[in-house]
mmCIF file of C-alpha atoms and ligand atoms in Angstrom:
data_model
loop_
_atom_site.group_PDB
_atom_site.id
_atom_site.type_symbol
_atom_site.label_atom_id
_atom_site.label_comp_id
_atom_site.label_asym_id
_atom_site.label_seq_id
_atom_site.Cartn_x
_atom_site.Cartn_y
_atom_site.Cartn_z
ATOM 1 C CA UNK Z 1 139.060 102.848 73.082
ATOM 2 C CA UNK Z 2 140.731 105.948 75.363
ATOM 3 C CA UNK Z 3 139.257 106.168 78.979
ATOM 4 C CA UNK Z 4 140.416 108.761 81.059
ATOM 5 C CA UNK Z 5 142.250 107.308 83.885
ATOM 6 C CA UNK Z 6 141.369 109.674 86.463
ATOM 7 C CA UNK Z 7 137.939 108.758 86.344
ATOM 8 C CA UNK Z 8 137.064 105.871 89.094
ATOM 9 C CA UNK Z 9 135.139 104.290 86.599
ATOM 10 C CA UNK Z 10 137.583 103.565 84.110
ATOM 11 C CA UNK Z 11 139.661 101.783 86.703
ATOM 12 C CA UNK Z 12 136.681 99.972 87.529
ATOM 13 C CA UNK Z 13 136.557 99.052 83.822
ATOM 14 C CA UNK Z 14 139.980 98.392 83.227
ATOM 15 C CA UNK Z 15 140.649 96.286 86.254
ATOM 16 C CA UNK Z 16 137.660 93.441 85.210
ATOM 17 C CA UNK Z 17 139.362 93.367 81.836
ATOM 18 C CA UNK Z 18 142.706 92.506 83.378
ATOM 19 C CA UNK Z 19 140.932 89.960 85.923
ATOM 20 C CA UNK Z 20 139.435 88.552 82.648
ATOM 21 C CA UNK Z 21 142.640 87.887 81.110
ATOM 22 C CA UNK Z 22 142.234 90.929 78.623
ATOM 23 C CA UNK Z 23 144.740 93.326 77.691
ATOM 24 C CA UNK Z 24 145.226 97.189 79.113
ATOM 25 C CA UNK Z 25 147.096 99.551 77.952
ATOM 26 C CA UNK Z 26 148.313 101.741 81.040
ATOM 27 C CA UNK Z 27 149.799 105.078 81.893
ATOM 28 C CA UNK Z 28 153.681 105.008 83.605
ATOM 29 C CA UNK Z 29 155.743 107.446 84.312
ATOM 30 C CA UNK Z 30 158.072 105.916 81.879
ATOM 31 C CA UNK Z 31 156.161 104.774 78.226
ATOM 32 C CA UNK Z 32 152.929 103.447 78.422
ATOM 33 C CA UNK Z 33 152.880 99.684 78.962
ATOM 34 C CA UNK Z 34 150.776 97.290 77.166
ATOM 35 C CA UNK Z 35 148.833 94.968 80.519
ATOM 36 C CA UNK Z 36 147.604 91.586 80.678
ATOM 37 C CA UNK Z 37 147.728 89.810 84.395
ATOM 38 C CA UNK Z 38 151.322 88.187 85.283
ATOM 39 C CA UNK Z 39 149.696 84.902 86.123
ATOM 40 C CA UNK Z 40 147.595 84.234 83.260
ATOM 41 C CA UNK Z 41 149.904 82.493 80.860
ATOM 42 C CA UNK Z 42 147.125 82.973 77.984
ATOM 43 C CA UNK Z 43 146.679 86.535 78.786
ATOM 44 C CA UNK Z 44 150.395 87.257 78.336
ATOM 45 C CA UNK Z 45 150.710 85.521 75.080
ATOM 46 C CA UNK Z 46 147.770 87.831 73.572
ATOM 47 C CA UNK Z 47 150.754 90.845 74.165
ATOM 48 C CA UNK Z 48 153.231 88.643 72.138
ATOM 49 C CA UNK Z 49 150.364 87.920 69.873
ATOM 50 C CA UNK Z 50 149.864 91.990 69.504
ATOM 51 C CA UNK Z 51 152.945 93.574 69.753
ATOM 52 C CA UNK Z 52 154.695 91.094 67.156
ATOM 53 C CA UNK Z 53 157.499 90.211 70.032
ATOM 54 C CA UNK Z 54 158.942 86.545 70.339
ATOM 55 C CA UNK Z 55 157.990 84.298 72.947
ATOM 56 C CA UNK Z 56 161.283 84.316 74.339
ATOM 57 C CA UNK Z 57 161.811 88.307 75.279
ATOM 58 C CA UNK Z 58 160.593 88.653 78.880
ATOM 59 C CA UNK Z 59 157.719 91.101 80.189
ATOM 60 C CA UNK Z 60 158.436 93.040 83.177
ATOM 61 C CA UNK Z 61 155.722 92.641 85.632
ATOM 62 C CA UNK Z 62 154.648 95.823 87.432
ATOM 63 C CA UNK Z 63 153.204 95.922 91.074
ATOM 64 C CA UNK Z 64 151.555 98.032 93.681
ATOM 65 C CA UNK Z 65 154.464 97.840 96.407
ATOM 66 C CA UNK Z 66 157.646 95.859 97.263
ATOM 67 C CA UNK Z 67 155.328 93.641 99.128
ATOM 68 C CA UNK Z 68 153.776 92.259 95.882
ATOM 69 C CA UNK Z 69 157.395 91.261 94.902
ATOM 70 C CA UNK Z 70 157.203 88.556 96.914
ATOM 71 C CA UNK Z 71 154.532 86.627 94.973
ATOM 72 C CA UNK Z 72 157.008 86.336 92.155
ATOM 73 C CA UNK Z 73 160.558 86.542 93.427
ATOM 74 C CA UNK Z 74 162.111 83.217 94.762
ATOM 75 C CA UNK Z 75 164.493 85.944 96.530
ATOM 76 C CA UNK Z 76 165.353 89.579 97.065
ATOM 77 C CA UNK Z 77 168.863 89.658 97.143
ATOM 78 C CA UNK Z 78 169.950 92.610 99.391
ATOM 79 C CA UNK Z 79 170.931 94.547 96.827
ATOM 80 C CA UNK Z 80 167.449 94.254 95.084
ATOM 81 C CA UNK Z 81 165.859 95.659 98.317
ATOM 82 C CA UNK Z 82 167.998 98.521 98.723
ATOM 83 C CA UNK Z 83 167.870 99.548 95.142
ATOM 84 C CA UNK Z 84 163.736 99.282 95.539
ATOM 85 C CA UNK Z 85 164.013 101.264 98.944
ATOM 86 C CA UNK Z 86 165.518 104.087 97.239
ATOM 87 C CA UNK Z 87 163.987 104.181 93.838
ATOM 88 C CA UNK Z 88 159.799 102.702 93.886
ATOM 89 C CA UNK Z 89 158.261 103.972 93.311
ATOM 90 C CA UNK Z 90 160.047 104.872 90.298
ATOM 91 C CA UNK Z 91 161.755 103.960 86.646
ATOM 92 C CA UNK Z 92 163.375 101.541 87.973
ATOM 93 C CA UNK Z 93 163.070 97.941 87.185
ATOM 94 C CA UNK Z 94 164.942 95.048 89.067
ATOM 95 C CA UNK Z 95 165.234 91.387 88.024
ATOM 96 C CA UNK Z 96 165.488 88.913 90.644
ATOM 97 C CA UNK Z 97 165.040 85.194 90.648
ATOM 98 C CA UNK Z 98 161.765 83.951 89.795
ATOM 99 C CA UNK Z 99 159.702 81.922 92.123
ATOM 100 C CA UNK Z 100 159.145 78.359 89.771
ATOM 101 C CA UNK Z 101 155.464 77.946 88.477
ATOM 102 C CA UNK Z 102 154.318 81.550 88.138
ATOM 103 C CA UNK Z 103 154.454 83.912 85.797
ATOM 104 C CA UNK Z 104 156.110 81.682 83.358
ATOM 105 C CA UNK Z 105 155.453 83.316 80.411
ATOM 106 C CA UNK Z 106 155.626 86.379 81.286
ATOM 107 C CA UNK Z 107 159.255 85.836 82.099
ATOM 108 C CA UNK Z 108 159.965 84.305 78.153
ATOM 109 C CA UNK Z 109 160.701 80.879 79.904
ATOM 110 C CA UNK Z 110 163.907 82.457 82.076
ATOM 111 C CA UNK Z 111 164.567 81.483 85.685
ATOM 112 C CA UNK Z 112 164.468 85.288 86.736
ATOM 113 C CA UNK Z 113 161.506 88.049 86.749
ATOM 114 C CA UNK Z 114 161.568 92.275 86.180
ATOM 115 C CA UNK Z 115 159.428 93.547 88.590
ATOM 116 C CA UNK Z 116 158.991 97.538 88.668
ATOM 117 C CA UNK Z 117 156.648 99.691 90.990
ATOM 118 C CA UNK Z 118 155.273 102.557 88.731
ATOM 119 C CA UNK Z 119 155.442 105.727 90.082
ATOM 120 C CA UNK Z 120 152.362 107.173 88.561
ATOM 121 C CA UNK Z 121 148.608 107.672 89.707
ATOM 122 C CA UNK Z 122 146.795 105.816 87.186
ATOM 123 C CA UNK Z 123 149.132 102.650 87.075
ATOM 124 C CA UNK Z 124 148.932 102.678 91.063
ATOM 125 C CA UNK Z 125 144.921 102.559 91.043
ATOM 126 C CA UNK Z 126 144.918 99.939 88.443
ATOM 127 C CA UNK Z 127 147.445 97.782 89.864
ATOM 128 C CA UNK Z 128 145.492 98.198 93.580
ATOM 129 C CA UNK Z 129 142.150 97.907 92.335
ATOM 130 C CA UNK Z 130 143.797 94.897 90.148
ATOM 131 C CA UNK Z 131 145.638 93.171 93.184
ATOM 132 C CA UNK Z 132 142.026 93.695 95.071
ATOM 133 C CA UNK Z 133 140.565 91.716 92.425
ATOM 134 C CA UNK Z 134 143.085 89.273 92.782
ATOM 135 C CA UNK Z 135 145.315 90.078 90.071
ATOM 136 C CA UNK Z 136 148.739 90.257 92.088
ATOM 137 C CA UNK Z 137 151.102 91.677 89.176
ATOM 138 C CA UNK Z 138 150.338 92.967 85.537
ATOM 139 C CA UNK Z 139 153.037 92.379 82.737
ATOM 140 C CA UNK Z 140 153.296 94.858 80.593
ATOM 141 C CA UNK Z 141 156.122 95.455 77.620
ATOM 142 C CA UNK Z 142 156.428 98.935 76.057
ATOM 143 C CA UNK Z 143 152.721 99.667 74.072
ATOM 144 C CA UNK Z 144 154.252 99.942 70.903
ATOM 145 C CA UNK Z 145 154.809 96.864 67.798
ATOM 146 C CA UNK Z 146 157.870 95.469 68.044
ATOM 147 C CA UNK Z 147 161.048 97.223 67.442
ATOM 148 C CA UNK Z 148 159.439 100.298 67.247
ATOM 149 C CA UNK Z 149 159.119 103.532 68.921
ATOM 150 C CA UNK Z 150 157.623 103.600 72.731
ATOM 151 C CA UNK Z 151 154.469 105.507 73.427
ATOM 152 C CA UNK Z 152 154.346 108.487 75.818
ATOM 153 C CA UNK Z 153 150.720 109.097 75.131
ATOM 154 C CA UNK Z 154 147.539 107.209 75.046
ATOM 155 C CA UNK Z 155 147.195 109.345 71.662
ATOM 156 C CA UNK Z 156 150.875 106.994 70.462
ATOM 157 C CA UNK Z 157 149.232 103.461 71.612
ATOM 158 C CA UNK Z 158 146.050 104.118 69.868
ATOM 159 C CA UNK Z 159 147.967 104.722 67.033
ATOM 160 C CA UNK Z 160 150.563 101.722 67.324
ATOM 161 C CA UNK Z 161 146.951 99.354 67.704
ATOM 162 C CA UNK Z 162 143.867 101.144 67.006
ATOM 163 C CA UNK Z 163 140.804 101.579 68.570
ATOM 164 C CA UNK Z 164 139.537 97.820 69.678
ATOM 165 C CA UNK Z 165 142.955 98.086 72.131
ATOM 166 C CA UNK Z 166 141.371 100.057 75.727
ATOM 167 C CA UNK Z 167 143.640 102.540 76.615
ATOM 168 C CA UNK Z 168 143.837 103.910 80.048
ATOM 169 C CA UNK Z 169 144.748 108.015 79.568
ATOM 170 C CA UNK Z 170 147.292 109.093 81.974
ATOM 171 C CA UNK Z 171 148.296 112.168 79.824
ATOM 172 C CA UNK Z 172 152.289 112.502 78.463
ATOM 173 C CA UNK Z 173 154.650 110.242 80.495
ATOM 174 C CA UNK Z 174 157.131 112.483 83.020
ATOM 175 C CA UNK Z 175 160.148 110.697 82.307
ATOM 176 C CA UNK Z 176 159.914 110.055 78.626
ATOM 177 C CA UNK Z 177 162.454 106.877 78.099
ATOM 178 C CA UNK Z 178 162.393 103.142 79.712
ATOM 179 C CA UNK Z 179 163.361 102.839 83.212
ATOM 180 C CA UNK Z 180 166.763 101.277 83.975
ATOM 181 C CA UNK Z 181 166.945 97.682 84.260
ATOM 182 C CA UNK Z 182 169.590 96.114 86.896
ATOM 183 C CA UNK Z 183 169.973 92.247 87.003
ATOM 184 C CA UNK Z 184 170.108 91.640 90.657
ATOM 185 C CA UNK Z 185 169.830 87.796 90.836
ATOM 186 C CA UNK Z 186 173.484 86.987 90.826
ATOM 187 C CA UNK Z 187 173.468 89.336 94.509
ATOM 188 C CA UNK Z 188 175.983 91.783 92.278
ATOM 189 C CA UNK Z 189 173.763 94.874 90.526
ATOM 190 C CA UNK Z 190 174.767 94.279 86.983
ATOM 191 C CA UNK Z 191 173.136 97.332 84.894
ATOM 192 C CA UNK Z 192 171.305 95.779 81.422
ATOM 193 C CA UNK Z 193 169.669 99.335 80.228
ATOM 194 C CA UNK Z 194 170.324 102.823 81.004
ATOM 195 C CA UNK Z 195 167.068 105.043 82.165
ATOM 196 C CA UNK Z 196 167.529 108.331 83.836
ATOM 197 C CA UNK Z 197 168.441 107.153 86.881
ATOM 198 C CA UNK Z 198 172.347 107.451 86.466
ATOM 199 C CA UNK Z 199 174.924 104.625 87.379
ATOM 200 C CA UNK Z 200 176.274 106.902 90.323
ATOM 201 C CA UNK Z 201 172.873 107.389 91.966
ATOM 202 C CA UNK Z 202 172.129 103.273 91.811
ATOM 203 C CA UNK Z 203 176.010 102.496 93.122
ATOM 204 C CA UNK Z 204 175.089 105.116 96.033
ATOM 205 C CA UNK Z 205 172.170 103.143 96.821
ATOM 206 C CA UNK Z 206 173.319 99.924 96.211
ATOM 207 C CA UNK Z 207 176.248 100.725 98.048
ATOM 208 C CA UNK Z 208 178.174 98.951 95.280
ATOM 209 C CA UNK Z 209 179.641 99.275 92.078
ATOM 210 C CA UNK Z 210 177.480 98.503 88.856
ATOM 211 C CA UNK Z 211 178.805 95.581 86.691
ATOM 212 C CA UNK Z 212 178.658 95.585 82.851
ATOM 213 C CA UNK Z 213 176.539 92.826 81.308
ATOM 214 C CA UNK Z 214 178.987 89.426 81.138
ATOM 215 C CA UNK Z 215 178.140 86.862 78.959
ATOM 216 C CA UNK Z 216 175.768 85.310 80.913
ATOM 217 C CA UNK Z 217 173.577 87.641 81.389
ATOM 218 C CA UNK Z 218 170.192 87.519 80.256
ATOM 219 C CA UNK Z 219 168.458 88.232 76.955
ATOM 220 C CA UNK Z 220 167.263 91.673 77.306
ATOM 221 C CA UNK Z 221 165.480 92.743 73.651
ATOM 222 C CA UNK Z 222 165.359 96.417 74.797
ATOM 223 C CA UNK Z 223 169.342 95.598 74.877
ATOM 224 C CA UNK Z 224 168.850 94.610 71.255
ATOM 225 C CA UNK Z 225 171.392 97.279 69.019
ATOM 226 C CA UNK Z 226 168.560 97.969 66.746
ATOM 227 C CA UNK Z 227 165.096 99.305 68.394
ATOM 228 C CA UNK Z 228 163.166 101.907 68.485
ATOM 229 C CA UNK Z 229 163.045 102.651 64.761
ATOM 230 C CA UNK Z 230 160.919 105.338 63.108
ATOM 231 C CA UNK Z 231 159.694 104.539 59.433
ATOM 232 C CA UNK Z 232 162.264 107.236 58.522
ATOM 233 C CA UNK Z 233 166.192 106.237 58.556
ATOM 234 C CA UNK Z 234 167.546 107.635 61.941
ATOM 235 C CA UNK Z 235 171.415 108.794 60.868
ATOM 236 C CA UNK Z 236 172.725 110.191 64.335
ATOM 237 C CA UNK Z 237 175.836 112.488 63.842
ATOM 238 C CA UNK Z 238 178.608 114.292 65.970
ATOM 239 C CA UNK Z 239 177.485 118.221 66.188
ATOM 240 C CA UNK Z 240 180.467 119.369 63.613
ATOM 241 C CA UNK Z 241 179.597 116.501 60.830
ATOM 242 C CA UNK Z 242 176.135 117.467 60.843
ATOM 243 C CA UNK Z 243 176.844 121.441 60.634
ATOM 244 C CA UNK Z 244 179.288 120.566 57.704
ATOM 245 C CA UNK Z 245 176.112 118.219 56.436
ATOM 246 C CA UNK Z 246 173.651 120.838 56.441
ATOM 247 C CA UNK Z 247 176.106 123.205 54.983
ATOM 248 C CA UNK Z 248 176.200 121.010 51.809
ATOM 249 C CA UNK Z 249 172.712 120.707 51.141
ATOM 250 C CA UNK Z 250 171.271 122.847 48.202
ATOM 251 C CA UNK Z 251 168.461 124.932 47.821
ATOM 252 C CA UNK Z 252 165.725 122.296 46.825
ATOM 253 C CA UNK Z 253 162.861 120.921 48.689
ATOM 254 C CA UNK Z 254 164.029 117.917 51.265
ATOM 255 C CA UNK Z 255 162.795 114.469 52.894
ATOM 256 C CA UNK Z 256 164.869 115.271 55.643
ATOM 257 C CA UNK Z 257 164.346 116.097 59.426
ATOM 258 C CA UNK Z 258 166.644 117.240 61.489
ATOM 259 C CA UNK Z 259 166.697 116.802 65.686
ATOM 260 C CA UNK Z 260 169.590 119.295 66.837
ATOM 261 C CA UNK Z 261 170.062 121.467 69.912
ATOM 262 C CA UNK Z 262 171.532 124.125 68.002
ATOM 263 C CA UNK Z 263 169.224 125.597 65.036
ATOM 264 C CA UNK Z 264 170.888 125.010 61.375
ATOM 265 C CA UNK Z 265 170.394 128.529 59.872
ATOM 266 C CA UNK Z 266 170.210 128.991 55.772
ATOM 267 C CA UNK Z 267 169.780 125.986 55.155
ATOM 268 C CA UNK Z 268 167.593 124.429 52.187
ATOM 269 C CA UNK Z 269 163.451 124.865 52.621
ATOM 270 C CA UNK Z 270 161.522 121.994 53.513
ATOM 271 C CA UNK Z 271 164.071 121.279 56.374
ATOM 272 C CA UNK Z 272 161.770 120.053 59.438
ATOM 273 C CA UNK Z 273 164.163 120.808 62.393
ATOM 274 C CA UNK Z 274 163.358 120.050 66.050
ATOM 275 C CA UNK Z 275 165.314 121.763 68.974
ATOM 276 C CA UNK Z 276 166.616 119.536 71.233
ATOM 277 C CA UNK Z 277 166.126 120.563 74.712
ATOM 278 C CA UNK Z 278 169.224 121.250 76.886
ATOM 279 C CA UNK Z 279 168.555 119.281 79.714
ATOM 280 C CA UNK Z 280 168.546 115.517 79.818
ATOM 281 C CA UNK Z 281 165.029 115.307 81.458
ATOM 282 C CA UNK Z 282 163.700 117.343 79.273
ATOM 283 C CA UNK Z 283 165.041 115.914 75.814
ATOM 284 C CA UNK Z 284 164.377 112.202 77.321
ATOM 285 C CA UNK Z 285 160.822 113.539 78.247
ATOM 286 C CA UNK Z 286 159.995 114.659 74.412
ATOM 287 C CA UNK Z 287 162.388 111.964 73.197
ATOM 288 C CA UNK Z 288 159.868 109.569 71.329
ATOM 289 C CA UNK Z 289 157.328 111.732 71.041
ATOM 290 C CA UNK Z 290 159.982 114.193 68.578
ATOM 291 C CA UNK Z 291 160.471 110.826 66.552
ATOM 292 C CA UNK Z 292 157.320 109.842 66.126
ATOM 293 C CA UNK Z 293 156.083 113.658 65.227
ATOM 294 C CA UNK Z 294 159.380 114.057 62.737
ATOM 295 C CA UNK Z 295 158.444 110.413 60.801
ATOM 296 C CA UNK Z 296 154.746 111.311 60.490
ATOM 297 C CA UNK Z 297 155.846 114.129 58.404
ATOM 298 C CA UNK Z 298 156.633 111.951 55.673
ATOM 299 C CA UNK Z 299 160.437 112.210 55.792
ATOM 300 C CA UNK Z 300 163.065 109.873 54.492
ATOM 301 C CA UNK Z 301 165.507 110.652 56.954
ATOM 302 C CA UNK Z 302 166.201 112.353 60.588
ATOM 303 C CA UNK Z 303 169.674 113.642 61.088
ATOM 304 C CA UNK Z 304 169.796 113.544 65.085
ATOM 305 C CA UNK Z 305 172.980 115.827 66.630
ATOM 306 C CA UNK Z 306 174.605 113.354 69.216
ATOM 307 C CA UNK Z 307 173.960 113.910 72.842
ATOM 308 C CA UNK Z 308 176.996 115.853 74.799
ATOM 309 C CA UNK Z 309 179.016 113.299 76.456
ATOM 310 C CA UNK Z 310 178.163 112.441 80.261
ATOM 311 C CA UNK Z 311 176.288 109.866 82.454
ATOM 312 C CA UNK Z 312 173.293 111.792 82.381
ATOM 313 C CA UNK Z 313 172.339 111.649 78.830
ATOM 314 C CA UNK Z 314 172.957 107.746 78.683
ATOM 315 C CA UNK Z 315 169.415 106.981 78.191
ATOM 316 C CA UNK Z 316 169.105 109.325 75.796
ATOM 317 C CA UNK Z 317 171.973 108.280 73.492
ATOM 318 C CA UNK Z 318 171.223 104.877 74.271
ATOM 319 C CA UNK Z 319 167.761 105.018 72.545
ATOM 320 C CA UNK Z 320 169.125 107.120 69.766
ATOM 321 C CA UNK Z 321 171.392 104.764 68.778
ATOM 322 C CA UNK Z 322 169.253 101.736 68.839
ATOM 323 C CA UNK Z 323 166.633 103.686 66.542
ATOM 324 C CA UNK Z 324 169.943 104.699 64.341
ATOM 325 C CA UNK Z 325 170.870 101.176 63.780
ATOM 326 C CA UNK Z 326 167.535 100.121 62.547
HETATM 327 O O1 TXA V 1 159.750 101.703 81.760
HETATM 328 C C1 TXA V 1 159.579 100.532 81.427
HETATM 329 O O2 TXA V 1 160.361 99.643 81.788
HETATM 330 C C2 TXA V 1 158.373 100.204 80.534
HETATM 331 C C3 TXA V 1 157.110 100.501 81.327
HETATM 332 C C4 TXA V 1 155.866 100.086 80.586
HETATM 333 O O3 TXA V 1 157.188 99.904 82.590
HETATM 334 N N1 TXA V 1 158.410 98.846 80.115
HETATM 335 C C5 TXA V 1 159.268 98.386 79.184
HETATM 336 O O4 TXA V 1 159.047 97.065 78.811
HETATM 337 O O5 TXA V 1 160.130 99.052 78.680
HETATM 338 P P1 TXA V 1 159.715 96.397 77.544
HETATM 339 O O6 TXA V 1 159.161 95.010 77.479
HETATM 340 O O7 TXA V 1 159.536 97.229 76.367
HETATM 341 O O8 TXA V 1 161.197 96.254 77.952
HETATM 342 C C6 TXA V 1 161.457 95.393 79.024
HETATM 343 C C7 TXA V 1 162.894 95.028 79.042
HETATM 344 C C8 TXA V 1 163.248 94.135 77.888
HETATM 345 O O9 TXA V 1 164.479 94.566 77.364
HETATM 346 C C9 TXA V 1 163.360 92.789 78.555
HETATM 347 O O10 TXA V 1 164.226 91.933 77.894
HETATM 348 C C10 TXA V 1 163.855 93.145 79.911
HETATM 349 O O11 TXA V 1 163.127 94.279 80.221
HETATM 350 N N2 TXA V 1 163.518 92.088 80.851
HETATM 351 C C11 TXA V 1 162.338 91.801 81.397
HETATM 352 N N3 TXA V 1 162.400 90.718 82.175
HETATM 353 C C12 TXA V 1 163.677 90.311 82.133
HETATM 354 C C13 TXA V 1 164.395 89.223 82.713
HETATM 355 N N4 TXA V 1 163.801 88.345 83.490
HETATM 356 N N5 TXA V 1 165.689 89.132 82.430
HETATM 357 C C14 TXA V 1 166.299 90.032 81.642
HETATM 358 N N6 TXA V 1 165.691 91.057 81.050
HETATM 359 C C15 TXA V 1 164.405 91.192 81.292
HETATM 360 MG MG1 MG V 2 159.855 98.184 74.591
#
């Protein structure tokens, strides 16, 4: 069921679910998120029950304010703090390590915890209303099955789970993609997945430089190389092989979609073509929703122009090339 978010009494609603140990799905700025209180062991396995995700892939928890981090970090490593200073509210989600005995599940079993402060009206009335009614964090994975794409809209998580899930309606997420994940419990910012925020903004605030992922660091199953797949195959190709693509194809009817920024002209009929936007923001804004539009028209396959090279499209090519190696 879809209640608007806006409306007090939907929040009302939502928020005695979630004390109940029942499952939410909530409005970010990000994707949507699929709820269940942090501290409820139970709870949290009914998301792993309903997305189809294995025990061991940790939730991020999401909270009001950098106070409620405290309830679930054993510390907040300097670097943690000044990333959260300059970022929460935001899509930005930090893992620190985990205080023992809570949130146990939540966290897949690990020794750390990814806490992020939504920057979004809806998910900050739930999660105060929630943390008045004594629910101090809400875990909440992407609200989409397993491996597949993220929902922007409440309209994309009723269709991932149907109608018996409650959705709270927050209307299209701003941002689009994931936020960025840095693992901050070794006291070193160590970046696991790229959002929008870009590498140079989080070294100027951490007043460090990033570190890539070492062998040690921890599972991350949005790190996973294949994600975010649509039904269709997702082939993603460099802007002259898919002009010299198109150029090939004949005259008869296609299966095939195709997600470029610049338009293929005379090419075959039945060609469903998408125009990606210029701008990062933009393009990481319409992102999933593009996929998910593009599959439900019944193709076989999406031909996807790569990116243009820079820091500020990494989130972008990142997801692109997860759902391309599905
Ligand atoms: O923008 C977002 O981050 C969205 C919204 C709903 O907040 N959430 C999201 O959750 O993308 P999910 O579960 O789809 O992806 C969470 C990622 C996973 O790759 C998970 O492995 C990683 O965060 N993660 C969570 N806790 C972790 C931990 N303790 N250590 C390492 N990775 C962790
Ligand atoms: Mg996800």
């Amino acid at each position: 069921m879809v209640l608007d978010g806006l409306d007090a009494a939907s929040i009302e609603r939502a928020t005695a679910m979630l004390a109940a140990g029942e499952l939410v799905a909530f409005p970010t700025e990000t994707v949507y998120g699929l709820g269940a209180r942090a501290d409820d062991d139970r709870a949290v396995a009914a998301i792993f029950a309903l997305k189809g995700r294995p025990a061991a892939h940790p939730l991020i928890v999401h909270i009001a304010d950098r106070a409620d981090a405290d309830r679930f970090a054993a510390t907040f490593p300097p670097v943690a703090h000044k990333l959260v200073e300059a970022f929460w509210p935001g899509p930005l989600t930090v893992i620190v390590e985990r205080r023992p005995g809570i949130a146990e599940a939540a966290a897949g079993g690990q020794a750390t915890i990814g806490l992020r402060c939504p920057a979004h009206a809806v998910a900050h009335a739930l999660l105060l209303a929630a943390r008045e009614a004594g629910v101090a964090g809400v875990a909440g994975p992407s609200a989409n099955r397993f491996g597949r794409i993220s929902p922007t809209t409440a309209a994309h998580v009723a269709a991932e789970f149907g109608d018996t899930l409650t959705v709270l309606d927050g209307g299209s997420a701003r941002v689009g993609i994931e936020s960025a994940i840095v693992d901050c419990s070794s006291g070193r910012p160590v970046m696991l997945r790229p959002g929008t925020l870009v590498p140079a903004q989080i070294e100027a605030a951490a007043g460090t430089a990033l570190e890539a992922p070492g062998q040690h660091a921890p599972r991350a199953p949005g790190t996973l190389a294949a994600h975010y797949a649509p039904k269709a195959r997702l082939r993603l190709m460099p802007t002259e092989m898919l002009r010299a693509a198109l150029q090939v194809l004949g005259p008869e009817p296609l299966r095939l979609a195709v997600y470029s920024r610049s338009v293929p002209s005379g090419v075959a009929t039945g060609l469903a073509h998408r125009r990606m936007p210029a701008r990062p923001e933009q393009a990481a804004h319409e992102l999933f929703s593009v996929l998910r539009e593009l599959d439900a028209t019944g193709v076989h396959l999406i031909w996807v122009e790569e990116p243009p090279p820079g820091p500020e499209w990494a989130g972008v090519r990142d997801r692109l090339q997860r759902a391309a190696a599905s």
